[in-house]
Amino acid sequence: MASRSATSAFSNLSFIPLDPHYTLKKIFAADDHEKKVILGSGIYRDDNSQPWVLPSIKKAEGYVDNGQNPGRYEYLPITGYAPFHHAARDLLFGPLNVSTEHFVSLQTLAGTGANSLGARFLKESLNPSAVWLSDPTWVNHHNIWSLVGVEIKTYPYWNAVNRGLDFDNLIHTLKTRATKGDVIVLHACAHNPTGVDPSKEQWKTIADVCEQKGLFPFFDCAYLGFASGDLDEDAWAVRHFLSRGTLELAVAQSFSKNMGLYGERVGAFHLSTFSAEAATKAQGHLARLQRGQISTPPSRGARIATTILATPSLYQEWLLDLQEMTSRIQGMRRLLRDNLVSLGTPGNWDHICSQIGMFSYTGLSPEQVDIIRTDHHVYVLRTGRISIAGLTTANVAHVAKAMDAAVWKSPN
């Protein structure tokens, strides 16, 4: 038997740091301060800082569990639970003005799985020279696209001076630097991490550029219903691109946030093509990639989501649950802004309320983030992004005082 002192074949590996979100959670868990607050993860909490299982989901769970048959643990098809990904498609795209035969939909392991499957498929089928990601974007976008070997380029998105969308530079960059066949990843609504979305007119201009430059739009739709509380409003950009009839497109869709099914990993990948033949061919390639990666997706979460979407009474109750979550988040935005104003914190904090969705890009510098963590036990990503869903009526004043102290101690 080989000696345990033998050199490992893996000794030459470099050390890879833990994802910053999970590093933050680890540090937070080790802090025993009674007033500690974490505003890192994109997970909804109620006003007692507790996980909130949506009432509609509780009922759907009962329906699913009570109606289980002996085959409930059987494998799903490679493409997943068909009633689910059909219902997910209809929720996202609404009434279609094109044949469903032009669409391909697969159930995935939530939004990450949909993004990953889409990246692998587009790399293989389109072989783009580059993928364009917003600066900033969800951190995992970089990881996903680097793993498939596509060159990553970024387009300007956040204007740190006015704390809003850097639209002119966004358009200029795409017009002058993007090339035909490039993939562009777009956030369908509630942009992560900034909470800043284009207006409808700006979306139209982005679609114009995609047409003119021959770019392939890949939407990441992780927060449908979470931006405005209105599903149709939040789906507007995706539906507009589709309605033009001049663009093929893909969408990664997640139900982690809007149904609170984080651990169930419920998502879908959708592809809209110009022909039924293209869709059939694409489905075969997507199924092959899915088979090689996960074989088949899990069933329970998909059945719960389908029960919500297919049962009118539960669907209406779910819409109310969505409104309750978005309303609480909007209220926390106002409370945080009002507290900062009352404290006389230097700067204009109105952007906290004008941003939408689960997150706010506060404009705090890395140095200020370090101060609120070290001095006040408030844990925030060093980008200054905070999860508004982690604020409560009990901790918002403490968070505001921490931000105020940091801004005075380390002015930008």
CSV table of C-alpha atoms in Angstrom, one decimal:
chain,number,residue,atom,x,y,z
A,1,MET,CA,0.0,0.0,0.0
A,2,ALA,CA,1.3,3.4,-0.9
A,3,SER,CA,2.6,5.6,1.9
A,4,ARG,CA,0.4,8.4,3.1
A,5,SER,CA,3.4,10.7,2.8
A,6,ALA,CA,3.4,10.3,-1.0
A,7,THR,CA,2.8,13.5,-3.0
A,8,SER,CA,-0.8,14.0,-4.0
A,9,ALA,CA,-1.6,14.3,-7.7
A,10,PHE,CA,-3.6,17.4,-6.6
A,11,SER,CA,-0.7,19.2,-4.8
A,12,ASN,CA,-0.3,21.7,-7.7
A,13,LEU,CA,-3.8,22.9,-7.5
A,14,SER,CA,-4.2,26.6,-6.6
A,15,PHE,CA,-6.2,27.7,-3.6
A,16,ILE,CA,-9.7,28.9,-4.7
A,17,PRO,CA,-11.4,31.3,-2.2
A,18,LEU,CA,-14.9,30.5,-1.1
A,19,ASP,CA,-17.7,32.4,-2.9
A,20,PRO,CA,-18.0,35.9,-1.2
A,21,HIS,CA,-21.6,35.2,-0.3
A,22,TYR,CA,-20.8,32.0,1.6
A,23,THR,CA,-17.7,33.6,3.1
A,24,LEU,CA,-19.9,36.3,4.5
A,25,LYS,CA,-22.3,33.8,6.0
A,26,LYS,CA,-19.4,31.9,7.6
A,27,ILE,CA,-18.0,35.0,9.2
A,28,PHE,CA,-21.5,36.0,10.4
A,29,ALA,CA,-22.1,32.6,12.0
A,30,ALA,CA,-19.0,33.0,14.0
A,31,ASP,CA,-20.0,36.4,15.4
A,32,ASP,CA,-21.9,36.1,18.8
A,33,HIS,CA,-22.9,39.8,19.0
A,34,GLU,CA,-26.5,40.1,19.9
A,35,LYS,CA,-27.2,42.9,17.4
A,36,LYS,CA,-25.5,41.3,14.4
A,37,VAL,CA,-27.3,41.6,11.1
A,38,ILE,CA,-26.5,40.0,7.7
A,39,LEU,CA,-27.7,41.6,4.5
A,40,GLY,CA,-25.8,39.4,2.0
A,41,SER,CA,-27.9,36.6,0.7
A,42,GLY,CA,-30.8,36.9,-1.7
A,43,ILE,CA,-33.2,35.1,0.6
A,44,TYR,CA,-36.5,36.6,1.8
A,45,ARG,CA,-37.1,37.0,5.5
A,46,ASP,CA,-40.2,38.1,7.4
A,47,ASP,CA,-40.2,41.0,9.8
A,48,ASN,CA,-38.9,38.7,12.5
A,49,SER,CA,-35.9,37.7,10.4
A,50,GLN,CA,-37.3,34.3,9.9
A,51,PRO,CA,-37.7,32.2,6.8
A,52,TRP,CA,-41.2,32.6,5.3
A,53,VAL,CA,-42.9,29.7,3.7
A,54,LEU,CA,-45.6,31.2,1.4
A,55,PRO,CA,-49.1,30.3,2.5
A,56,SER,CA,-49.9,29.3,-1.0
A,57,ILE,CA,-46.9,27.0,-1.1
A,58,LYS,CA,-48.0,25.3,2.2
A,59,LYS,CA,-51.3,24.5,0.6
A,60,ALA,CA,-49.7,23.3,-2.6
A,61,GLU,CA,-47.4,21.1,-0.6
A,62,GLY,CA,-50.5,19.5,1.0
A,63,TYR,CA,-52.0,18.9,-2.4
A,64,VAL,CA,-48.8,17.3,-3.7
A,65,ASP,CA,-48.1,15.2,-0.6
A,66,ASN,CA,-51.7,13.9,-0.2
A,67,GLY,CA,-52.0,13.1,-3.9
A,68,GLN,CA,-48.7,11.1,-4.2
A,69,ASN,CA,-48.9,7.8,-6.1
A,70,PRO,CA,-46.6,4.8,-5.8
A,71,GLY,CA,-44.5,6.2,-8.7
A,72,ARG,CA,-43.7,9.5,-7.0
A,73,TYR,CA,-40.0,8.6,-6.7
A,74,GLU,CA,-39.6,7.5,-10.3
A,75,TYR,CA,-37.3,9.4,-12.6
A,76,LEU,CA,-38.7,12.3,-14.5
A,77,PRO,CA,-38.0,12.5,-18.3
A,78,ILE,CA,-34.6,14.1,-19.1
A,79,THR,CA,-36.4,17.3,-20.0
A,80,GLY,CA,-38.2,17.3,-16.7
A,81,TYR,CA,-41.9,17.5,-15.6
A,82,ALA,CA,-43.7,18.6,-18.7
A,83,PRO,CA,-46.7,20.2,-16.9
A,84,PHE,CA,-44.2,22.3,-15.0
A,85,HIS,CA,-42.1,23.6,-17.9
A,86,HIS,CA,-45.1,24.3,-20.0
A,87,ALA,CA,-46.8,26.3,-17.2
A,88,ALA,CA,-43.5,28.1,-16.5
A,89,ARG,CA,-43.3,29.0,-20.2
A,90,ASP,CA,-46.8,30.3,-20.3
A,91,LEU,CA,-46.2,32.4,-17.1
A,92,LEU,CA,-43.2,34.0,-18.6
A,93,PHE,CA,-44.2,34.6,-22.2
A,94,GLY,CA,-47.9,35.1,-21.7
A,95,PRO,CA,-50.2,34.6,-24.7
A,96,LEU,CA,-48.0,33.6,-27.6
A,97,ASN,CA,-48.2,35.1,-31.1
A,98,VAL,CA,-46.0,32.3,-32.5
A,99,SER,CA,-46.4,28.5,-32.5
A,100,THR,CA,-45.3,26.7,-29.4
A,101,GLU,CA,-43.5,24.3,-31.8
A,102,HIS,CA,-40.9,27.0,-32.1
A,103,PHE,CA,-40.1,26.8,-28.4
A,104,VAL,CA,-38.0,24.4,-26.4
A,105,SER,CA,-38.4,24.3,-22.6
A,106,LEU,CA,-36.6,22.1,-20.1
A,107,GLN,CA,-36.8,21.8,-16.3
A,108,THR,CA,-33.5,22.7,-14.7
A,109,LEU,CA,-31.9,22.9,-11.3
A,110,ALA,CA,-33.2,26.4,-10.6
A,111,GLY,CA,-31.7,29.5,-12.2
A,112,THR,CA,-28.1,28.4,-11.9
A,113,GLY,CA,-28.9,25.2,-13.7
A,114,ALA,CA,-30.8,27.1,-16.5
A,115,ASN,CA,-27.9,29.5,-16.9
A,116,SER,CA,-25.4,26.7,-17.0
A,117,LEU,CA,-27.3,24.6,-19.4
A,118,GLY,CA,-27.9,27.6,-21.6
A,119,ALA,CA,-24.2,28.6,-21.6
A,120,ARG,CA,-23.1,25.1,-22.5
A,121,PHE,CA,-25.7,24.8,-25.3
A,122,LEU,CA,-24.9,28.3,-26.8
A,123,LYS,CA,-21.2,27.6,-26.6
A,124,GLU,CA,-21.7,24.4,-28.5
A,125,SER,CA,-24.3,25.5,-31.0
A,126,LEU,CA,-23.3,29.2,-31.7
A,127,ASN,CA,-19.7,29.2,-30.7
A,128,PRO,CA,-19.8,32.9,-29.9
A,129,SER,CA,-16.6,34.9,-29.9
A,130,ALA,CA,-17.7,36.5,-26.6
A,131,VAL,CA,-20.5,36.7,-24.1
A,132,TRP,CA,-21.4,40.2,-22.8
A,133,LEU,CA,-22.2,40.6,-19.1
A,134,SER,CA,-23.3,43.7,-17.3
A,135,ASP,CA,-20.8,45.5,-15.1
A,136,PRO,CA,-21.7,44.5,-12.4
A,137,THR,CA,-23.7,41.3,-12.6
A,138,TRP,CA,-24.6,38.3,-10.6
A,139,VAL,CA,-21.2,36.9,-9.5
A,140,ASN,CA,-22.0,33.4,-10.8
A,141,HIS,CA,-22.5,34.6,-14.4
A,142,HIS,CA,-18.7,34.9,-14.6
A,143,ASN,CA,-18.1,31.5,-13.2
A,144,ILE,CA,-20.7,29.8,-15.4
A,145,TRP,CA,-19.3,31.3,-18.7
A,146,SER,CA,-15.7,30.9,-17.8
A,147,LEU,CA,-16.4,27.2,-17.2
A,148,VAL,CA,-17.6,26.7,-20.8
A,149,GLY,CA,-14.6,28.6,-22.2
A,150,VAL,CA,-16.3,31.6,-23.8
A,151,GLU,CA,-14.4,35.0,-23.6
A,152,ILE,CA,-16.2,37.3,-21.2
A,153,LYS,CA,-16.6,41.0,-22.0
A,154,THR,CA,-18.6,43.5,-20.0
A,155,TYR,CA,-20.9,46.4,-20.9
A,156,PRO,CA,-21.2,49.4,-18.6
A,157,TYR,CA,-24.4,49.3,-16.4
A,158,TRP,CA,-23.9,51.1,-13.1
A,159,ASN,CA,-23.2,54.8,-12.9
A,160,ALA,CA,-21.6,55.2,-9.5
A,161,VAL,CA,-21.9,59.0,-9.7
A,162,ASN,CA,-25.6,59.3,-10.2
A,163,ARG,CA,-26.3,55.8,-8.7
A,164,GLY,CA,-28.4,54.8,-11.7
A,165,LEU,CA,-28.2,53.1,-15.1
A,166,ASP,CA,-25.2,54.1,-17.3
A,167,PHE,CA,-27.4,53.7,-20.4
A,168,ASP,CA,-25.5,55.9,-22.9
A,169,ASN,CA,-22.2,54.0,-22.3
A,170,LEU,CA,-24.1,50.7,-22.3
A,171,ILE,CA,-25.4,51.4,-25.8
A,172,HIS,CA,-22.2,52.9,-27.1
A,173,THR,CA,-20.2,49.9,-25.9
A,174,LEU,CA,-22.5,47.4,-27.6
A,175,LYS,CA,-22.6,49.4,-30.8
A,176,THR,CA,-18.9,49.8,-31.1
A,177,ARG,CA,-17.4,46.7,-29.6
A,178,ALA,CA,-19.9,43.8,-29.8
A,179,THR,CA,-19.7,41.6,-32.9
A,180,LYS,CA,-22.2,39.5,-34.8
A,181,GLY,CA,-23.0,36.2,-33.0
A,182,ASP,CA,-22.0,37.4,-29.6
A,183,VAL,CA,-24.3,36.4,-26.7
A,184,ILE,CA,-25.6,39.2,-24.4
A,185,VAL,CA,-26.8,38.3,-20.9
A,186,LEU,CA,-29.7,40.6,-19.9
A,187,HIS,CA,-31.5,40.7,-16.5
A,188,ALA,CA,-35.2,40.4,-17.3
A,189,CYS,CA,-36.2,42.5,-14.2
A,190,ALA,CA,-34.8,43.5,-10.8
A,191,HIS,CA,-31.2,43.6,-11.9
A,192,ASN,CA,-28.9,41.8,-9.5
A,193,PRO,CA,-27.0,43.4,-7.9
A,194,THR,CA,-28.0,47.0,-8.6
A,195,GLY,CA,-31.8,47.0,-8.4
A,196,VAL,CA,-31.8,49.3,-11.5
A,197,ASP,CA,-33.7,48.3,-14.6
A,198,PRO,CA,-33.9,50.0,-18.0
A,199,SER,CA,-37.2,51.8,-18.9
A,200,LYS,CA,-39.4,50.4,-21.6
A,201,GLU,CA,-38.0,52.8,-24.1
A,202,GLN,CA,-34.5,51.9,-23.1
A,203,TRP,CA,-35.4,48.2,-23.5
A,204,LYS,CA,-36.6,48.9,-27.0
A,205,THR,CA,-33.2,50.6,-27.8
A,206,ILE,CA,-31.3,47.5,-26.4
A,207,ALA,CA,-33.5,45.3,-28.7
A,208,ASP,CA,-32.7,47.5,-31.6
A,209,VAL,CA,-29.0,47.1,-31.0
A,210,CYS,CA,-29.3,43.3,-30.7
A,211,GLU,CA,-31.1,43.3,-34.1
A,212,GLN,CA,-28.6,45.7,-35.7
A,213,LYS,CA,-25.5,43.9,-34.4
A,214,GLY,CA,-26.8,40.3,-34.6
A,215,LEU,CA,-26.4,39.7,-30.9
A,216,PHE,CA,-28.1,36.7,-29.2
A,217,PRO,CA,-30.1,37.8,-26.1
A,218,PHE,CA,-30.0,35.4,-23.1
A,219,PHE,CA,-32.3,36.7,-20.4
A,220,ASP,CA,-31.8,35.7,-16.7
A,221,CYS,CA,-35.2,35.9,-15.1
A,222,ALA,CA,-34.6,35.2,-11.4
A,223,TYR,CA,-37.1,37.7,-9.9
A,224,LEU,CA,-40.3,37.5,-12.0
A,225,GLY,CA,-42.9,39.3,-9.8
A,226,PHE,CA,-40.4,40.5,-7.3
A,227,ALA,CA,-39.5,43.7,-9.1
A,228,SER,CA,-42.9,45.3,-9.2
A,229,GLY,CA,-45.2,42.7,-7.7
A,230,ASP,CA,-46.8,42.5,-11.1
A,231,LEU,CA,-45.9,39.4,-13.2
A,232,ASP,CA,-46.9,40.9,-16.6
A,233,GLU,CA,-44.9,44.1,-15.8
A,234,ASP,CA,-41.8,42.2,-14.8
A,235,ALA,CA,-42.0,40.0,-18.0
A,236,TRP,CA,-42.4,43.0,-20.3
A,237,ALA,CA,-38.8,43.1,-21.6
A,238,VAL,CA,-38.7,39.4,-22.5
A,239,ARG,CA,-42.1,39.6,-24.2
A,240,HIS,CA,-41.1,42.7,-26.1
A,241,PHE,CA,-38.0,41.0,-27.5
A,242,LEU,CA,-40.1,38.0,-28.5
A,243,SER,CA,-42.9,40.1,-30.0
A,244,ARG,CA,-40.6,41.7,-32.5
A,245,GLY,CA,-40.3,38.4,-34.4
A,246,THR,CA,-36.8,39.3,-35.5
A,247,LEU,CA,-34.7,37.7,-32.6
A,248,GLU,CA,-34.2,34.2,-31.4
A,249,LEU,CA,-33.6,34.2,-27.7
A,250,ALA,CA,-33.1,32.2,-24.5
A,251,VAL,CA,-34.3,32.6,-21.0
A,252,ALA,CA,-33.1,31.1,-17.7
A,253,GLN,CA,-36.1,31.2,-15.3
A,254,SER,CA,-36.1,30.5,-11.5
A,255,PHE,CA,-38.8,30.0,-8.9
A,256,SER,CA,-36.4,30.2,-6.0
A,257,LYS,CA,-37.3,33.7,-5.1
A,258,ASN,CA,-40.9,34.2,-6.2
A,259,MET,CA,-42.1,31.0,-4.7
A,260,GLY,CA,-39.5,30.7,-1.9
A,261,LEU,CA,-38.5,27.3,-3.2
A,262,TYR,CA,-34.8,27.9,-2.6
A,263,GLY,CA,-33.7,24.4,-1.6
A,264,GLU,CA,-36.1,22.6,-4.1
A,265,ARG,CA,-34.1,23.9,-7.1
A,266,VAL,CA,-37.0,24.7,-9.4
A,267,GLY,CA,-36.2,26.4,-12.7
A,268,ALA,CA,-36.5,26.2,-16.5
A,269,PHE,CA,-34.6,27.0,-19.6
A,270,HIS,CA,-36.5,28.3,-22.6
A,271,LEU,CA,-35.4,28.7,-26.2
A,272,SER,CA,-37.4,30.6,-28.8
A,273,THR,CA,-36.4,29.7,-32.4
A,274,PHE,CA,-37.5,30.7,-35.9
A,275,SER,CA,-38.8,27.3,-36.9
A,276,ALA,CA,-40.2,24.0,-35.5
A,277,GLU,CA,-37.3,22.1,-37.1
A,278,ALA,CA,-34.7,24.3,-35.3
A,279,ALA,CA,-36.6,23.8,-32.0
A,280,THR,CA,-36.6,20.0,-32.5
A,281,LYS,CA,-32.9,19.9,-33.2
A,282,ALA,CA,-32.1,22.2,-30.3
A,283,GLN,CA,-34.2,20.0,-27.9
A,284,GLY,CA,-32.1,17.0,-28.8
A,285,HIS,CA,-28.9,18.8,-28.1
A,286,LEU,CA,-30.2,20.3,-24.8
A,287,ALA,CA,-31.4,16.9,-23.7
A,288,ARG,CA,-28.0,15.3,-24.4
A,289,LEU,CA,-26.3,18.0,-22.4
A,290,GLN,CA,-28.8,17.7,-19.5
A,291,ARG,CA,-28.4,13.9,-19.6
A,292,GLY,CA,-24.6,14.2,-19.3
A,293,GLN,CA,-24.9,16.6,-16.4
A,294,ILE,CA,-27.8,15.6,-14.1
A,295,SER,CA,-29.7,12.9,-16.1
A,296,THR,CA,-33.1,14.2,-14.8
A,297,PRO,CA,-34.2,17.0,-12.5
A,298,PRO,CA,-35.9,16.4,-9.1
A,299,SER,CA,-39.7,16.2,-9.1
A,300,ARG,CA,-41.2,17.5,-5.9
A,301,GLY,CA,-40.5,21.2,-6.2
A,302,ALA,CA,-41.7,21.1,-9.8
A,303,ARG,CA,-44.9,19.5,-8.8
A,304,ILE,CA,-45.5,22.1,-6.1
A,305,ALA,CA,-44.8,25.0,-8.5
A,306,THR,CA,-47.1,23.4,-11.1
A,307,THR,CA,-49.9,23.0,-8.5
A,308,ILE,CA,-49.7,26.7,-7.9
A,309,LEU,CA,-49.7,27.7,-11.5
A,310,ALA,CA,-52.4,25.2,-12.5
A,311,THR,CA,-54.9,25.8,-9.6
A,312,PRO,CA,-56.8,29.1,-10.0
A,313,SER,CA,-57.4,29.6,-6.3
A,314,LEU,CA,-53.8,28.9,-5.4
A,315,TYR,CA,-52.5,31.0,-8.2
A,316,GLN,CA,-54.5,34.0,-6.9
A,317,GLU,CA,-53.3,33.4,-3.4
A,318,TRP,CA,-49.7,33.2,-4.7
A,319,LEU,CA,-50.1,36.6,-6.3
A,320,LEU,CA,-51.1,38.0,-3.0
A,321,ASP,CA,-48.1,36.4,-1.4
A,322,LEU,CA,-45.9,38.0,-4.0
A,323,GLN,CA,-47.5,41.4,-3.3
A,324,GLU,CA,-46.9,40.9,0.5
A,325,MET,CA,-43.2,40.2,-0.1
A,326,THR,CA,-42.7,43.1,-2.5
A,327,SER,CA,-44.7,45.5,-0.2
A,328,ARG,CA,-42.5,44.6,2.8
A,329,ILE,CA,-39.3,45.1,0.8
A,330,GLN,CA,-40.5,48.5,-0.5
A,331,GLY,CA,-41.4,49.5,3.0
A,332,MET,CA,-38.0,48.6,4.3
A,333,ARG,CA,-36.4,50.7,1.5
A,334,ARG,CA,-38.4,53.7,2.7
A,335,LEU,CA,-37.5,53.1,6.3
A,336,LEU,CA,-33.8,52.8,5.6
A,337,ARG,CA,-33.8,55.9,3.5
A,338,ASP,CA,-35.8,57.9,6.0
A,339,ASN,CA,-33.5,56.8,8.9
A,340,LEU,CA,-30.4,58.0,6.9
A,341,VAL,CA,-32.1,61.3,6.1
A,342,SER,CA,-33.0,61.8,9.8
A,343,LEU,CA,-29.5,61.1,10.9
A,344,GLY,CA,-28.2,63.7,8.4
A,345,THR,CA,-26.0,61.1,6.7
A,346,PRO,CA,-23.9,62.8,4.0
A,347,GLY,CA,-25.1,62.2,0.4
A,348,ASN,CA,-28.4,61.6,-1.3
A,349,TRP,CA,-30.0,58.3,-0.5
A,350,ASP,CA,-33.1,58.4,-2.7
A,351,HIS,CA,-31.7,55.7,-4.9
A,352,ILE,CA,-32.5,53.2,-2.2
A,353,CYS,CA,-36.1,53.8,-2.9
A,354,SER,CA,-35.9,54.2,-6.7
A,355,GLN,CA,-34.2,50.8,-7.0
A,356,ILE,CA,-36.4,47.7,-7.2
A,357,GLY,CA,-36.3,44.1,-6.3
A,358,MET,CA,-34.5,42.3,-3.4
A,359,PHE,CA,-31.3,44.3,-3.5
A,360,SER,CA,-29.9,47.8,-3.2
A,361,TYR,CA,-26.6,48.9,-4.5
A,362,THR,CA,-26.0,51.4,-1.7
A,363,GLY,CA,-22.8,53.1,-3.0
A,364,LEU,CA,-21.0,52.2,0.2
A,365,SER,CA,-17.2,51.8,-0.5
A,366,PRO,CA,-15.3,48.6,0.5
A,367,GLU,CA,-13.7,50.6,3.4
A,368,GLN,CA,-17.2,51.7,4.6
A,369,VAL,CA,-18.4,48.1,4.4
A,370,ASP,CA,-15.4,47.0,6.5
A,371,ILE,CA,-16.3,49.6,9.1
A,372,ILE,CA,-20.0,48.6,9.5
A,373,ARG,CA,-18.9,45.0,9.8
A,374,THR,CA,-16.1,45.6,12.3
A,375,ASP,CA,-17.6,48.3,14.4
A,376,HIS,CA,-21.3,47.5,14.2
A,377,HIS,CA,-21.6,43.8,13.3
A,378,VAL,CA,-23.6,44.5,10.1
A,379,TYR,CA,-22.5,42.1,7.4
A,380,VAL,CA,-22.6,43.4,3.8
A,381,LEU,CA,-20.8,42.3,0.6
A,382,ARG,CA,-17.8,44.6,-0.1
A,383,THR,CA,-19.5,45.8,-3.3
A,384,GLY,CA,-21.9,47.6,-1.1
A,385,ARG,CA,-24.9,45.5,-2.2
A,386,ILE,CA,-27.4,44.8,0.5
A,387,SER,CA,-30.4,42.5,0.6
A,388,ILE,CA,-33.3,44.7,1.6
A,389,ALA,CA,-35.2,41.5,2.5
A,390,GLY,CA,-32.8,41.1,5.5
A,391,LEU,CA,-34.0,44.4,7.0
A,392,THR,CA,-36.7,44.5,9.7
A,393,THR,CA,-38.4,47.1,11.7
A,394,ALA,CA,-36.3,45.9,14.6
A,395,ASN,CA,-32.9,46.2,12.9
A,396,VAL,CA,-33.2,49.0,10.3
A,397,ALA,CA,-32.3,51.8,12.7
A,398,HIS,CA,-29.2,49.9,13.8
A,399,VAL,CA,-28.2,49.4,10.1
A,400,ALA,CA,-28.8,53.0,9.3
A,401,LYS,CA,-26.7,54.2,12.3
A,402,ALA,CA,-23.9,51.8,11.1
A,403,MET,CA,-24.0,53.2,7.6
A,404,ASP,CA,-24.1,56.8,8.9
A,405,ALA,CA,-21.1,56.2,11.2
A,406,ALA,CA,-19.1,54.6,8.3
A,407,VAL,CA,-19.8,57.4,5.9
A,408,TRP,CA,-18.6,60.0,8.4
A,409,LYS,CA,-15.6,57.9,9.4
A,410,SER,CA,-14.5,57.2,5.8
A,411,PRO,CA,-16.0,59.7,3.3
A,412,ASN,CA,-15.9,58.7,-0.3
